[in-house]
PDB file of C-alpha atoms in Angstrom:
ATOM      1  CA  MET A 728     -16.006   1.455   3.146  1.00 92.00           C
ATOM      2  CA  GLU A 729     -17.294   3.617   0.300  1.00 90.00           C
ATOM      3  CA  HIS A 730     -14.286   5.929   0.774  1.00 92.00           C
ATOM      4  CA  VAL A 731     -11.852   3.156  -0.162  1.00 94.00           C
ATOM      5  CA  ALA A 732     -13.959   1.457  -2.848  1.00 94.00           C
ATOM      6  CA  PHE A 733     -11.822   3.253  -5.467  1.00 94.00           C
ATOM      7  CA  LEU A 734      -9.120   0.647  -4.774  1.00 95.00           C
ATOM      8  CA  VAL A 735     -11.188  -2.279  -6.101  1.00 96.00           C
ATOM      9  CA  GLY A 736      -9.714  -3.720  -9.280  1.00 96.00           C
ATOM     10  CA  ASP A 737      -6.507  -5.037 -10.778  1.00 97.00           C
ATOM     11  CA  TRP A 738      -3.575  -2.643 -10.966  1.00 98.00           C
ATOM     12  CA  THR A 739      -0.066  -2.708 -12.408  1.00 97.00           C
ATOM     13  CA  GLY A 740       2.818  -0.260 -12.545  1.00 98.00           C
ATOM     14  CA  GLU A 741       6.205   0.672 -11.174  1.00 97.00           C
ATOM     15  CA  GLY A 742       7.779   2.256  -8.179  1.00 96.00           C
ATOM     16  CA  TRP A 743      10.898   2.778  -6.122  1.00 95.00           C
ATOM     17  CA  MET A 744      11.995   2.299  -2.545  1.00 92.00           C
ATOM     18  CA  ASP A 745      14.996   3.514  -0.615  1.00 91.00           C
ATOM     19  CA  MET A 746      17.264   0.574   0.186  1.00 83.00           C
ATOM     20  CA  ARG A 747      20.029   1.775   2.520  1.00 83.00           C
ATOM     21  CA  GLY A 748      20.392   5.107   0.739  1.00 85.00           C
ATOM     22  CA  GLN A 749      19.991   3.723  -2.799  1.00 86.00           C
ATOM     23  CA  ARG A 750      16.819   3.899  -4.884  1.00 89.00           C
ATOM     24  CA  ALA A 751      15.727   0.447  -5.987  1.00 88.00           C
ATOM     25  CA  SER A 752      13.112   0.188  -8.742  1.00 93.00           C
ATOM     26  CA  PHE A 753      10.393  -2.451  -8.828  1.00 95.00           C
ATOM     27  CA  ARG A 754       7.355  -3.507 -10.820  1.00 97.00           C
ATOM     28  CA  SER A 755       4.127  -3.939  -8.928  1.00 97.00           C
ATOM     29  CA  SER A 756       0.754  -5.576  -9.265  1.00 97.00           C
ATOM     30  CA  GLU A 757      -2.141  -5.190  -6.841  1.00 97.00           C
ATOM     31  CA  ARG A 758      -5.445  -7.039  -6.838  1.00 97.00           C
ATOM     32  CA  VAL A 759      -8.172  -5.557  -4.661  1.00 97.00           C
ATOM     33  CA  GLU A 760     -11.451  -7.417  -4.229  1.00 97.00           C
ATOM     34  CA  SER A 761     -14.578  -6.341  -2.387  1.00 96.00           C
ATOM     35  CA  ARG A 762     -15.793  -9.071  -0.022  1.00 96.00           C
ATOM     36  CA  ILE A 763     -18.692  -9.683   2.379  1.00 95.00           C
ATOM     37  CA  ASP A 764     -21.051  -7.298   0.561  1.00 93.00           C
ATOM     38  CA  GLY A 765     -18.470  -4.500   0.631  1.00 92.00           C
ATOM     39  CA  LEU A 766     -17.624  -4.766   4.342  1.00 95.00           C
ATOM     40  CA  ALA A 767     -14.035  -5.837   3.622  1.00 97.00           C
ATOM     41  CA  LEU A 768     -11.422  -5.395   0.926  1.00 97.00           C
ATOM     42  CA  LEU A 769      -8.971  -8.211   0.239  1.00 98.00           C
ATOM     43  CA  ILE A 770      -5.710  -6.781  -1.135  1.00 97.00           C
ATOM     44  CA  GLU A 771      -2.825  -8.794  -2.580  1.00 97.00           C
ATOM     45  CA  GLY A 772       0.266  -6.995  -3.788  1.00 96.00           C
ATOM     46  CA  THR A 773       3.482  -8.235  -5.352  1.00 96.00           C
ATOM     47  CA  HIS A 774       6.617  -6.211  -6.143  1.00 95.00           C
ATOM     48  CA  THR A 775       9.335  -7.733  -8.325  1.00 94.00           C
ATOM     49  CA  ALA A 776      12.761  -6.481  -9.381  1.00 90.00           C
ATOM     50  CA  ASP A 777      15.185  -7.505 -12.087  1.00 85.00           C
ATOM     51  CA  ILE A 778      18.477  -8.658 -10.605  1.00 82.00           C
ATOM     52  CA  PRO A 779      21.585  -8.951 -12.802  1.00 83.00           C
ATOM     53  CA  GLY A 780      22.482 -12.595 -13.352  1.00 84.00           C
ATOM     54  CA  ARG A 781      18.965 -13.880 -12.600  1.00 86.00           C
ATOM     55  CA  SER A 782      16.736 -15.175 -15.381  1.00 87.00           C
ATOM     56  CA  GLU A 783      13.549 -14.533 -13.388  1.00 89.00           C
ATOM     57  CA  PRO A 784      12.543 -11.335 -11.574  1.00 89.00           C
ATOM     58  CA  LEU A 785      13.017 -11.492  -7.802  1.00 88.00           C
ATOM     59  CA  VAL A 786       9.936 -11.118  -5.598  1.00 92.00           C
ATOM     60  CA  VAL A 787      10.951  -8.331  -3.202  1.00 89.00           C
ATOM     61  CA  HIS A 788       7.570  -7.919  -1.523  1.00 92.00           C
ATOM     62  CA  HIS A 789       4.435 -10.054  -1.480  1.00 96.00           C
ATOM     63  CA  ALA A 790       1.627  -9.256   0.931  1.00 96.00           C
ATOM     64  CA  LEU A 791      -1.983 -10.066   1.593  1.00 97.00           C
ATOM     65  CA  ALA A 792      -4.158  -7.713   3.596  1.00 96.00           C
ATOM     66  CA  MET A 793      -7.730  -7.334   4.696  1.00 97.00           C
ATOM     67  CA  LEU A 794      -9.070  -3.818   5.082  1.00 97.00           C
ATOM     68  CA  THR A 795     -12.180  -3.263   7.221  1.00 97.00           C
ATOM     69  CA  PHE A 796     -13.803  -0.359   9.020  1.00 95.00           C
ATOM     70  CA  ASP A 797     -14.087  -0.411  12.825  1.00 92.00           C
ATOM     71  CA  GLN A 798     -17.127   1.674  13.777  1.00 90.00           C
ATOM     72  CA  ASP A 799     -16.166   1.721  17.470  1.00 92.00           C
ATOM     73  CA  SER A 800     -12.872   3.514  16.799  1.00 92.00           C
ATOM     74  CA  ASP A 801     -14.043   5.286  13.613  1.00 91.00           C
ATOM     75  CA  ARG A 802     -10.848   4.030  11.933  1.00 94.00           C
ATOM     76  CA  TYR A 803      -9.925   1.457   9.327  1.00 95.00           C
ATOM     77  CA  ARG A 804      -8.171  -1.759  10.351  1.00 95.00           C
ATOM     78  CA  PHE A 805      -5.469  -2.958   7.969  1.00 93.00           C
ATOM     79  CA  ASN A 806      -4.574  -6.572   8.824  1.00 95.00           C
ATOM     80  CA  THR A 807      -1.506  -7.754   6.875  1.00 94.00           C
ATOM     81  CA  GLN A 808       0.556 -10.866   6.206  1.00 95.00           C
ATOM     82  CA  VAL A 809       3.882 -10.517   4.381  1.00 94.00           C
ATOM     83  CA  HIS A 810       5.725 -13.275   2.494  1.00 92.00           C
ATOM     84  CA  SER A 811       8.673 -12.965   4.876  1.00 89.00           C
ATOM     85  CA  GLY A 812       6.406 -14.094   7.726  1.00 88.00           C
ATOM     86  CA  GLY A 813       5.655 -10.703   9.245  1.00 89.00           C
ATOM     87  CA  THR A 814       2.150  -9.754  10.275  1.00 92.00           C
ATOM     88  CA  GLY A 815       0.503  -6.665  11.610  1.00 92.00           C
ATOM     89  CA  VAL A 816      -2.722  -4.876  12.320  1.00 94.00           C
ATOM     90  CA  TYR A 817      -2.488  -1.201  11.492  1.00 94.00           C
ATOM     91  CA  SER A 818      -4.778   1.776  11.840  1.00 93.00           C
ATOM     92  CA  GLY A 819      -5.946   3.815   8.886  1.00 94.00           C
ATOM     93  CA  TYR A 820      -8.145   6.753   8.071  1.00 94.00           C
ATOM     94  CA  PHE A 821      -9.501   8.652   5.085  1.00 92.00           C
ATOM     95  CA  GLU A 822      -8.333  12.267   4.824  1.00 92.00           C
ATOM     96  CA  ASP A 823      -8.336  14.837   2.021  1.00 93.00           C
ATOM     97  CA  GLY A 824      -9.334  12.251  -0.593  1.00 93.00           C
ATOM     98  CA  ALA A 825      -6.643   9.749   0.409  1.00 95.00           C
ATOM     99  CA  PHE A 826      -6.443   6.554   2.437  1.00 95.00           C
ATOM    100  CA  VAL A 827      -3.658   6.832   5.036  1.00 96.00           C
ATOM    101  CA  TRP A 828      -2.391   3.938   7.124  1.00 94.00           C
ATOM    102  CA  GLU A 829       0.303   4.075   9.789  1.00 93.00           C
ATOM    103  CA  MET A 830       2.655   1.864  11.745  1.00 92.00           C
ATOM    104  CA  THR A 831       5.572   2.029  14.135  1.00 91.00           C
ATOM    105  CA  GLN A 832       8.884   0.484  13.044  1.00 88.00           C
ATOM    106  CA  GLY A 833      11.390   0.559  15.865  1.00 89.00           C
ATOM    107  CA  PRO A 834      11.818   4.180  16.917  1.00 91.00           C
ATOM    108  CA  SER A 835      10.232   5.514  13.696  1.00 92.00           C
ATOM    109  CA  GLN A 836       6.695   6.275  12.649  1.00 96.00           C
ATOM    110  CA  VAL A 837       5.762   5.205   9.127  1.00 95.00           C
ATOM    111  CA  ARG A 838       2.783   6.265   7.051  1.00 96.00           C
ATOM    112  CA  TYR A 839       1.550   5.290   3.621  1.00 96.00           C
ATOM    113  CA  VAL A 840      -0.794   7.528   1.633  1.00 97.00           C
ATOM    114  CA  ILE A 841      -2.873   6.143  -1.251  1.00 97.00           C
ATOM    115  CA  ARG A 842      -4.830   8.394  -3.604  1.00 96.00           C
ATOM    116  CA  LEU A 843      -6.008   8.541  -7.185  1.00 96.00           C
ATOM    117  CA  ASP A 844      -4.336  11.188  -9.321  1.00 96.00           C
ATOM    118  CA  ASP A 845      -6.066  13.213 -12.039  1.00 95.00           C
ATOM    119  CA  ASP A 846      -5.503  10.368 -14.538  1.00 96.00           C
ATOM    120  CA  GLY A 847      -7.153   7.775 -12.263  1.00 95.00           C
ATOM    121  CA  GLN A 848      -3.826   6.185 -11.304  1.00 97.00           C
ATOM    122  CA  TRP A 849      -3.179   4.757  -7.839  1.00 97.00           C
ATOM    123  CA  VAL A 850      -0.319   6.792  -6.390  1.00 98.00           C
ATOM    124  CA  GLU A 851       1.095   5.577  -3.087  1.00 97.00           C
ATOM    125  CA  THR A 852       3.854   7.192  -1.080  1.00 97.00           C
ATOM    126  CA  GLY A 853       5.604   6.011   2.065  1.00 97.00           C
ATOM    127  CA  GLU A 854       7.242   8.327   4.574  1.00 96.00           C
ATOM    128  CA  ARG A 855       9.209   7.837   7.791  1.00 95.00           C
ATOM    129  CA  SER A 856       9.628  10.139  10.796  1.00 97.00           C
ATOM    130  CA  ALA A 857      11.656   9.893  13.985  1.00 94.00           C
ATOM    131  CA  ASP A 858       9.793  12.749  15.696  1.00 93.00           C
ATOM    132  CA  GLY A 859       6.324  12.800  14.093  1.00 89.00           C
ATOM    133  CA  GLN A 860       7.041  16.264  12.656  1.00 92.00           C
ATOM    134  CA  THR A 861       9.694  15.826   9.958  1.00 95.00           C
ATOM    135  CA  TRP A 862       8.895  13.202   7.316  1.00 95.00           C
ATOM    136  CA  THR A 863      11.223  11.658   4.716  1.00 95.00           C
ATOM    137  CA  GLN A 864       9.860   9.817   1.701  1.00 96.00           C
ATOM    138  CA  PHE A 865      11.285   6.313   1.167  1.00 95.00           C
ATOM    139  CA  PHE A 866       8.706   4.734  -1.166  1.00 96.00           C
ATOM    140  CA  GLU A 867       6.542   5.623  -4.149  1.00 97.00           C
ATOM    141  CA  MET A 868       4.562   3.647  -6.691  1.00 97.00           C
ATOM    142  CA  THR A 869       2.174   4.562  -9.477  1.00 98.00           C
ATOM    143  CA  LEU A 870      -0.278   1.968 -10.739  1.00 98.00           C
ATOM    144  CA  SER A 871      -2.792   1.915 -13.593  1.00 98.00           C
ATOM    145  CA  ARG A 872      -6.013  -0.059 -13.494  1.00 97.00           C
ATOM    146  CA  ILE A 873      -6.018  -2.984 -15.922  1.00 95.00           C
ATOM    147  CA  GLU A 874      -8.749  -5.230 -17.250  1.00 81.00           C
ATOM    148  CA  ARG A 875      -8.994  -8.568 -15.477  1.00 69.00           C
ATOM    149  CA  PRO A 876      -8.056 -11.400 -17.884  1.00 59.00           C
TER     150      PRO A 876
END
């Protein structure tokens, strides 16, 4: 778990996602806590967007996940619950200084890559592929670590 310990902390920033061919911007906050003496990370993330005509930002994504390492498979397990009711257990790995986790969505493969940039910011990208060879980016967010209130 030492490879992913860089995620621990409170983070805030902005990003975008492709919504049916249109880029939609959002604000994001992530709280990552080390649990069980570092054997698990508890991750809660919320993305909100301003919608014309609404006085409050709309929650467009809210998820809770537990990240652990499975020694038998030599892979990370990313167990998620999303505010819309969806759940999943996904496989992840650490490669070239980044945490990568993957899933299948219908006929497509999806992967998310999380790394720290040179300024210590959490940069996460999401890509989709129909054939496992050609990847198209549909998501990106950049977060800065903040002090916990």
